[in-house]
Short mmCIF file of C-alpha atoms in Angstrom, two decimals:
data_model
loop_
_atom_site.label_atom_id
_atom_site.label_comp_id
_atom_site.label_asym_id
_atom_site.label_seq_id
_atom_site.Cartn_x
_atom_site.Cartn_y
_atom_site.Cartn_z
CA VAL X 1389 -164.92 -135.11 98.88
CA LEU X 1390 -167.72 -133.34 100.69
CA GLY X 1391 -165.65 -130.69 102.45
CA LEU X 1392 -167.30 -128.15 104.70
CA VAL X 1393 -171.01 -127.49 104.34
CA LEU X 1394 -172.80 -124.40 105.67
CA VAL X 1395 -176.49 -124.79 106.45
CA LEU X 1396 -178.61 -121.66 106.81
CA ASP X 1397 -182.08 -121.61 108.30
CA ARG X 1398 -184.46 -118.65 108.10
CA ILE X 1399 -181.85 -116.03 107.25
CA ALA X 1400 -184.30 -113.60 105.66
CA ASP X 1401 -182.03 -110.60 105.06
CA PRO X 1402 -180.22 -110.98 101.72
CA ARG X 1403 -177.28 -108.91 103.02
CA ASN X 1404 -176.78 -111.42 105.82
CA VAL X 1405 -176.98 -114.35 103.40
CA GLY X 1406 -174.38 -112.69 101.18
CA ALA X 1407 -172.07 -111.92 104.09
CA LEU X 1408 -172.35 -115.49 105.35
CA LEU X 1409 -171.52 -116.87 101.90
CA ARG X 1410 -168.50 -114.55 101.66
CA THR X 1411 -167.26 -115.63 105.08
CA ALA X 1412 -167.98 -119.29 104.39
CA ARG X 1413 -165.98 -119.20 101.18
CA ALA X 1414 -163.06 -117.63 103.03
CA LEU X 1415 -163.21 -120.47 105.56
CA GLY X 1416 -163.17 -123.19 102.90
CA VAL X 1417 -166.85 -124.05 102.70
CA THR X 1418 -167.63 -125.85 99.45
CA GLN X 1419 -171.42 -126.26 99.71
CA VAL X 1420 -174.27 -124.24 101.19
CA VAL X 1421 -177.72 -125.60 102.02
CA LEU X 1422 -180.50 -123.04 102.36
CA GLY X 1423 -183.55 -123.96 104.37
CA PRO X 1424 -187.04 -122.52 104.14
CA GLY X 1425 -187.24 -118.81 104.85
CA CYS X 1426 -183.78 -117.97 103.56
CA ALA X 1427 -183.30 -115.05 101.21
CA ASP X 1428 -182.34 -115.79 97.62
CA PRO X 1429 -178.52 -115.76 97.44
CA TYR X 1430 -178.73 -114.62 93.81
CA GLN X 1431 -180.56 -111.36 94.58
CA ARG X 1432 -178.50 -108.34 93.60
CA ILE X 1433 -178.03 -107.17 97.20
CA ALA X 1434 -176.98 -110.66 98.36
CA LEU X 1435 -174.51 -110.97 95.49
CA ARG X 1436 -173.05 -107.57 96.34
CA ALA X 1437 -172.66 -108.55 100.00
CA SER X 1438 -171.04 -111.84 99.01
CA MET X 1439 -168.59 -109.97 96.76
CA GLY X 1440 -169.18 -112.64 94.11
CA ASN X 1441 -168.38 -115.55 96.41
CA THR X 1442 -171.84 -117.01 95.84
CA PHE X 1443 -170.50 -118.36 92.55
CA GLY X 1444 -167.61 -120.13 94.31
CA VAL X 1445 -169.79 -122.55 96.29
CA ALA X 1446 -172.50 -125.03 95.38
CA VAL X 1447 -175.84 -123.73 96.67
CA TYR X 1448 -178.75 -126.10 97.36
CA GLN X 1449 -182.32 -125.49 98.56
CA ALA X 1450 -183.77 -127.86 101.16
CA GLU X 1451 -187.47 -127.91 101.97
CA ASP X 1452 -186.86 -129.95 105.13
CA LEU X 1453 -183.56 -129.16 106.88
CA ALA X 1454 -183.90 -131.91 109.48
CA ARG X 1455 -184.24 -134.52 106.75
CA ALA X 1456 -181.37 -133.01 104.74
CA LEU X 1457 -179.04 -133.03 107.76
CA SER X 1458 -179.98 -136.58 108.68
CA SER X 1459 -179.32 -137.67 105.12
CA VAL X 1460 -175.90 -136.02 105.02
CA GLN X 1461 -174.98 -137.53 108.36
CA ALA X 1462 -176.19 -141.05 107.51
CA GLN X 1463 -175.09 -141.38 103.90
CA LEU X 1464 -171.76 -139.59 104.14
CA HIS X 1465 -170.88 -140.43 107.73
CA ALA X 1466 -170.34 -136.72 108.26
CA ARG X 1467 -170.21 -134.92 111.55
CA VAL X 1468 -172.91 -132.29 111.84
CA CYS X 1469 -172.20 -129.33 114.11
CA ILE X 1470 -174.94 -126.81 114.73
CA ALA X 1471 -174.90 -123.32 116.24
CA THR X 1472 -178.06 -121.40 117.00
CA LEU X 1473 -179.24 -118.43 118.97
CA ALA X 1474 -182.74 -119.86 119.40
CA ALA X 1475 -183.67 -120.24 123.05
CA ASP X 1476 -186.07 -123.07 122.24
CA ALA X 1477 -183.63 -125.11 120.14
CA ALA X 1478 -183.40 -128.82 120.85
CA LEU X 1479 -180.46 -131.12 120.13
CA VAL X 1480 -181.30 -134.59 118.92
CA VAL X 1481 -178.41 -137.00 118.47
CA PRO X 1482 -179.19 -140.27 116.70
#
């Protein structure tokens, strides 16, 4: 079972990565995909912010997030929901 997957893109501050992993774990996320530009979730400061929850989820690195999301959606028939604060973001639905 895939469960919930959190995908992070360009989250450069390790404290933010850690806090997101801690929150994700509390919400039942089982896997985290880190895109290019994300801080290392195993840095000391990220681990401290995650309160150890980094070790409770499977963490994957993706060089190409668009390809990774398309693969998840196509192969697993999963619904992909995206939230962004980017003003220039574009939504492409296959």
